[in-house]
CSV table of C-alpha atoms in Angstrom, one decimal:
chain,number,residue,atom,x,y,z
A,1,ASP,CA,-10.2,-9.1,-32.9
A,2,THR,CA,-9.8,-12.8,-32.4
A,3,GLY,CA,-13.1,-14.5,-32.0
A,4,VAL,CA,-13.9,-18.1,-31.1
A,5,SER,CA,-12.1,-20.5,-33.5
A,6,GLN,CA,-12.8,-24.1,-34.1
A,7,ASN,CA,-10.8,-26.8,-35.9
A,8,PRO,CA,-11.3,-28.6,-38.1
A,9,ARG,CA,-14.1,-26.8,-39.9
A,10,HIS,CA,-15.2,-30.0,-41.6
A,11,LYS,CA,-14.7,-33.6,-40.8
A,12,ILE,CA,-15.7,-36.7,-42.7
A,13,THR,CA,-15.3,-40.0,-41.0
A,14,LYS,CA,-16.5,-43.6,-41.2
A,15,ARG,CA,-18.9,-45.1,-38.7
A,16,GLY,CA,-17.1,-46.5,-35.7
A,17,GLN,CA,-14.1,-44.1,-35.9
A,18,ASN,CA,-13.2,-41.6,-33.2
A,19,VAL,CA,-13.1,-37.9,-33.8
A,20,THR,CA,-11.8,-35.0,-31.8
A,21,PHE,CA,-12.7,-31.3,-32.3
A,22,ARG,CA,-10.9,-28.3,-30.8
A,23,CYS,CA,-12.3,-25.0,-29.7
A,24,ASP,CA,-10.3,-21.9,-28.8
A,25,PRO,CA,-12.4,-19.4,-27.0
A,26,ILE,CA,-12.0,-15.7,-26.9
A,27,SER,CA,-9.0,-14.9,-24.8
A,28,GLU,CA,-9.8,-14.6,-21.1
A,29,HIS,CA,-13.3,-15.9,-21.4
A,30,ASN,CA,-13.9,-18.1,-18.5
A,31,ARG,CA,-17.0,-19.9,-19.7
A,32,LEU,CA,-17.0,-22.3,-22.7
A,33,TYR,CA,-20.0,-24.1,-24.2
A,34,TRP,CA,-20.6,-26.8,-26.7
A,35,TYR,CA,-23.7,-27.1,-28.8
A,36,ARG,CA,-24.8,-29.5,-31.5
A,37,GLN,CA,-26.9,-28.4,-34.5
A,38,THR,CA,-28.6,-30.6,-37.0
A,39,LEU,CA,-30.0,-29.5,-40.3
A,40,GLY,CA,-33.0,-27.2,-40.0
A,41,GLN,CA,-32.9,-27.1,-36.2
A,42,GLY,CA,-31.6,-24.7,-33.6
A,43,PRO,CA,-28.5,-25.5,-31.7
A,44,GLU,CA,-28.8,-27.9,-28.7
A,45,PHE,CA,-26.8,-27.5,-25.6
A,46,LEU,CA,-24.3,-30.2,-24.8
A,47,THR,CA,-22.1,-29.1,-22.0
A,48,TYR,CA,-20.3,-26.1,-20.5
A,49,PHE,CA,-17.2,-25.3,-18.5
A,50,GLN,CA,-16.4,-22.6,-16.0
A,51,ASN,CA,-12.6,-22.4,-16.4
A,52,GLU,CA,-11.5,-26.1,-16.3
A,53,ALA,CA,-14.5,-27.4,-14.4
A,54,GLN,CA,-17.3,-29.1,-16.4
A,55,LEU,CA,-20.4,-27.8,-14.7
A,56,GLU,CA,-23.2,-29.2,-16.7
A,57,LYS,CA,-23.8,-32.0,-19.2
A,58,SER,CA,-26.9,-32.5,-21.3
A,59,ARG,CA,-28.5,-35.9,-21.6
A,60,LEU,CA,-27.6,-35.6,-25.3
A,61,LEU,CA,-24.0,-36.1,-24.2
A,62,SER,CA,-23.9,-39.9,-24.2
A,63,ASP,CA,-21.0,-41.9,-22.8
A,64,ARG,CA,-19.4,-41.8,-26.3
A,65,PHE,CA,-18.9,-38.1,-25.9
A,66,SER,CA,-16.3,-36.5,-23.7
A,67,ALA,CA,-15.3,-32.9,-23.4
A,68,GLU,CA,-12.3,-31.4,-21.7
A,69,ARG,CA,-10.8,-28.1,-21.0
A,70,PRO,CA,-7.6,-29.0,-19.2
A,71,LYS,CA,-6.1,-25.6,-18.5
A,72,GLY,CA,-9.2,-23.5,-18.7
A,73,SER,CA,-8.3,-22.3,-22.1
A,74,PHE,CA,-9.0,-24.4,-25.2
A,75,SER,CA,-11.4,-27.3,-25.1
A,76,THR,CA,-11.7,-30.5,-27.0
A,77,LEU,CA,-14.8,-32.6,-27.8
A,78,GLU,CA,-14.2,-36.2,-28.6
A,79,ILE,CA,-16.8,-38.6,-30.0
A,80,GLN,CA,-15.9,-42.3,-29.8
A,81,ARG,CA,-17.3,-45.0,-32.1
A,82,THR,CA,-19.1,-42.4,-34.2
A,83,GLU,CA,-22.6,-43.2,-35.5
A,84,GLN,CA,-24.4,-41.7,-38.5
A,85,GLY,CA,-26.7,-39.9,-36.1
A,86,ASP,CA,-23.7,-38.0,-34.8
A,87,SER,CA,-23.6,-36.1,-38.2
A,88,ALA,CA,-24.2,-32.5,-37.3
A,89,MET,CA,-22.6,-29.1,-36.8
A,90,TYR,CA,-20.7,-28.9,-33.5
A,91,LEU,CA,-20.6,-25.3,-32.2
A,92,CYS,CA,-18.5,-23.9,-29.5
A,93,ALA,CA,-19.2,-20.6,-27.7
A,94,SER,CA,-17.5,-18.6,-25.0
A,95,SER,CA,-18.5,-15.9,-22.5
A,96,PRO,CA,-16.6,-13.8,-20.0
A,97,GLY,CA,-17.9,-15.7,-17.0
A,98,LEU,CA,-18.0,-12.6,-14.8
A,99,ALA,CA,-21.8,-12.5,-14.3
A,100,VAL,CA,-24.4,-14.9,-12.9
A,101,GLY,CA,-26.4,-16.0,-15.9
A,102,ARG,CA,-27.5,-14.1,-19.0
A,103,GLU,CA,-24.1,-13.4,-20.5
A,104,THR,CA,-23.8,-12.9,-24.2
A,105,GLN,CA,-22.3,-16.0,-25.8
A,106,TYR,CA,-19.9,-15.7,-28.7
A,107,PHE,CA,-20.1,-18.6,-31.1
A,108,GLY,CA,-17.4,-20.0,-33.3
A,109,PRO,CA,-18.0,-21.1,-36.9
A,110,GLY,CA,-18.6,-24.7,-36.0
A,111,THR,CA,-17.2,-28.0,-37.1
A,112,ARG,CA,-19.4,-29.9,-39.5
A,113,LEU,CA,-19.2,-33.6,-39.0
A,114,LEU,CA,-20.3,-36.2,-41.5
A,115,VAL,CA,-20.3,-39.8,-40.5
A,116,LEU,CA,-20.5,-42.2,-43.4
B,1,LEU,CA,-38.2,-23.1,-18.9
B,2,ALA,CA,-40.5,-20.9,-21.0
B,3,LYS,CA,-41.2,-22.2,-24.5
B,4,THR,CA,-41.0,-19.8,-27.4
B,5,THR,CA,-43.0,-19.9,-30.6
B,6,GLN,CA,-42.1,-17.9,-33.7
B,7,PRO,CA,-43.0,-18.1,-37.4
B,8,ILE,CA,-41.1,-20.7,-39.3
B,9,SER,CA,-40.3,-18.3,-42.2
B,10,MET,CA,-40.8,-14.8,-43.5
B,11,ASP,CA,-40.1,-13.1,-46.9
B,12,SER,CA,-39.3,-9.5,-47.3
B,13,TYR,CA,-37.8,-7.1,-49.8
B,14,GLU,CA,-34.8,-4.9,-49.6
B,15,GLY,CA,-35.4,-1.6,-47.8
B,16,GLN,CA,-38.5,-2.9,-45.9
B,17,GLU,CA,-38.9,-3.2,-42.2
B,18,VAL,CA,-39.1,-6.8,-40.9
B,19,ASN,CA,-40.9,-7.6,-37.7
B,20,ILE,CA,-40.7,-11.0,-36.1
B,21,THR,CA,-43.0,-11.8,-33.2
B,22,CYS,CA,-42.2,-14.4,-30.7
B,23,SER,CA,-44.6,-15.7,-28.0
B,24,HIS,CA,-43.4,-16.9,-24.7
B,25,ASN,CA,-46.5,-17.3,-22.6
B,26,ASN,CA,-44.8,-18.9,-19.6
B,27,ILE,CA,-42.0,-16.4,-19.2
B,28,ALA,CA,-40.9,-16.1,-15.6
B,29,THR,CA,-40.2,-12.9,-13.6
B,30,ASN,CA,-36.4,-13.1,-13.9
B,31,ASP,CA,-36.3,-14.2,-17.5
B,32,TYR,CA,-34.8,-12.0,-20.2
B,33,ILE,CA,-35.7,-12.1,-24.0
B,34,THR,CA,-32.7,-12.5,-26.3
B,35,TRP,CA,-32.4,-12.7,-30.0
B,36,TYR,CA,-29.6,-14.4,-32.0
B,37,GLN,CA,-29.0,-14.3,-35.8
B,38,GLN,CA,-27.4,-17.2,-37.7
B,39,PHE,CA,-26.1,-17.1,-41.3
B,40,PRO,CA,-25.6,-20.4,-43.2
B,41,SER,CA,-22.5,-22.3,-42.1
B,42,GLN,CA,-21.8,-19.9,-39.2
B,43,GLY,CA,-22.5,-19.9,-35.5
B,44,PRO,CA,-25.3,-17.8,-34.0
B,45,ARG,CA,-24.6,-14.1,-33.3
B,46,PHE,CA,-26.2,-12.1,-30.5
B,47,ILE,CA,-28.4,-9.3,-31.7
B,48,ILE,CA,-30.3,-7.8,-28.8
B,49,GLN,CA,-31.6,-8.6,-25.4
B,50,GLY,CA,-34.3,-6.9,-23.3
B,51,TYR,CA,-36.6,-7.3,-20.2
B,52,LYS,CA,-39.5,-4.9,-20.9
B,53,THR,CA,-40.6,-2.0,-23.0
B,54,LYS,CA,-38.2,-1.2,-25.8
B,55,VAL,CA,-34.6,-1.7,-26.4
B,56,THR,CA,-32.7,-0.4,-29.5
B,57,ASN,CA,-29.2,-0.8,-30.7
B,58,GLU,CA,-27.4,-0.2,-34.0
B,59,VAL,CA,-28.8,-3.4,-35.5
B,60,ALA,CA,-32.4,-3.9,-34.3
B,61,SER,CA,-35.1,-2.9,-31.9
B,62,LEU,CA,-36.9,-5.1,-29.5
B,63,PHE,CA,-40.4,-4.4,-28.3
B,64,ILE,CA,-41.8,-6.1,-25.2
B,65,PRO,CA,-45.3,-5.4,-24.0
B,66,ALA,CA,-46.2,-5.0,-20.4
B,67,ASP,CA,-47.3,-8.6,-19.9
B,68,ARG,CA,-44.1,-9.8,-21.5
B,69,LYS,CA,-45.8,-12.8,-23.0
B,70,SER,CA,-44.5,-11.9,-26.4
B,71,SER,CA,-41.8,-9.8,-28.0
B,72,THR,CA,-41.2,-8.4,-31.5
B,73,LEU,CA,-37.8,-8.1,-33.1
B,74,SER,CA,-37.7,-5.2,-35.6
B,75,LEU,CA,-35.1,-5.0,-38.3
B,76,PRO,CA,-35.2,-1.6,-40.1
B,77,ARG,CA,-34.6,-1.3,-43.8
B,78,VAL,CA,-33.3,-4.8,-44.4
B,79,SER,CA,-30.8,-5.7,-47.1
B,80,LEU,CA,-30.0,-8.9,-48.8
B,81,SER,CA,-27.3,-9.6,-46.2
B,82,ASP,CA,-30.0,-9.8,-43.5
B,83,THR,CA,-31.1,-13.1,-44.9
B,84,ALA,CA,-30.6,-15.5,-42.0
B,85,VAL,CA,-32.3,-17.5,-39.3
B,86,TYR,CA,-33.4,-15.5,-36.3
B,87,TYR,CA,-33.8,-17.2,-32.9
B,88,CYS,CA,-35.9,-15.9,-30.0
B,89,LEU,CA,-34.7,-17.2,-26.7
B,90,VAL,CA,-36.0,-16.8,-23.1
B,91,VAL,CA,-32.9,-16.8,-20.9
B,92,PRO,CA,-33.5,-17.5,-17.2
B,93,LYS,CA,-31.4,-15.8,-14.6
B,94,ALA,CA,-30.1,-19.2,-13.4
B,95,ALA,CA,-30.2,-21.8,-16.1
B,96,GLY,CA,-26.7,-23.1,-15.9
B,97,ASN,CA,-25.9,-20.5,-18.5
B,98,LYS,CA,-27.0,-22.7,-21.3
B,99,LEU,CA,-29.1,-21.3,-24.2
B,100,THR,CA,-32.2,-23.1,-25.4
B,101,PHE,CA,-32.9,-22.5,-29.0
B,102,GLY,CA,-36.1,-23.2,-30.8
B,103,GLY,CA,-36.5,-23.6,-34.6
B,104,GLY,CA,-36.0,-20.0,-35.4
B,105,THR,CA,-37.5,-17.9,-38.2
B,106,ARG,CA,-36.0,-18.0,-41.6
B,107,VAL,CA,-36.0,-14.6,-43.1
B,108,LEU,CA,-35.4,-14.3,-46.8
B,109,VAL,CA,-34.8,-10.8,-48.1
B,110,LYS,CA,-35.4,-10.5,-51.8
B,111,PRO,CA,-34.1,-7.8,-54.2
């Protein structure tokens, strides 16, 4: 059983650098979500895709953040000019996308980013 | 969007039943109650979802009273591996499919 995978699992970068994370959803899942989680808090929604279309973006997703899902399969989340406040766990989730609302989301292990 | 309130932390011992109550006073008619579990350094994992009365699966039971303003997640006979953070979520029928997590309840199971 292949679940949601994320790479890299850990990333340390210096302030001002750009970073890119990759998420591979469960095969044939049409919906893909990105969340951010800081220490001691629950995950916060960032954005989600239905196939290749980005349907919603949170206000948390500043213009330094960009997410893509070019062929409706894997997705990338890029952070430009990283800031120390970007240090967090970035979680990806996917769901089948066959129902309206209330689908179980399957989360990956996350990418932990540390900005020095 | 209905806000959820749950205890910050709970301690228990192996073999005991753990009950976590979540309040969601402003729950709407079409909202469902969903619980996720998260282990350290892992993504959340779906446990159970319900609308009213009682739902049971191989992992947990979910009790929802008639007014649906609260719900209780019940974990029977916990083991050390049940130590995790448990999140109660109210999921609207049409919320852009995003999940809104609160702070969760940190459950520590002691030997």
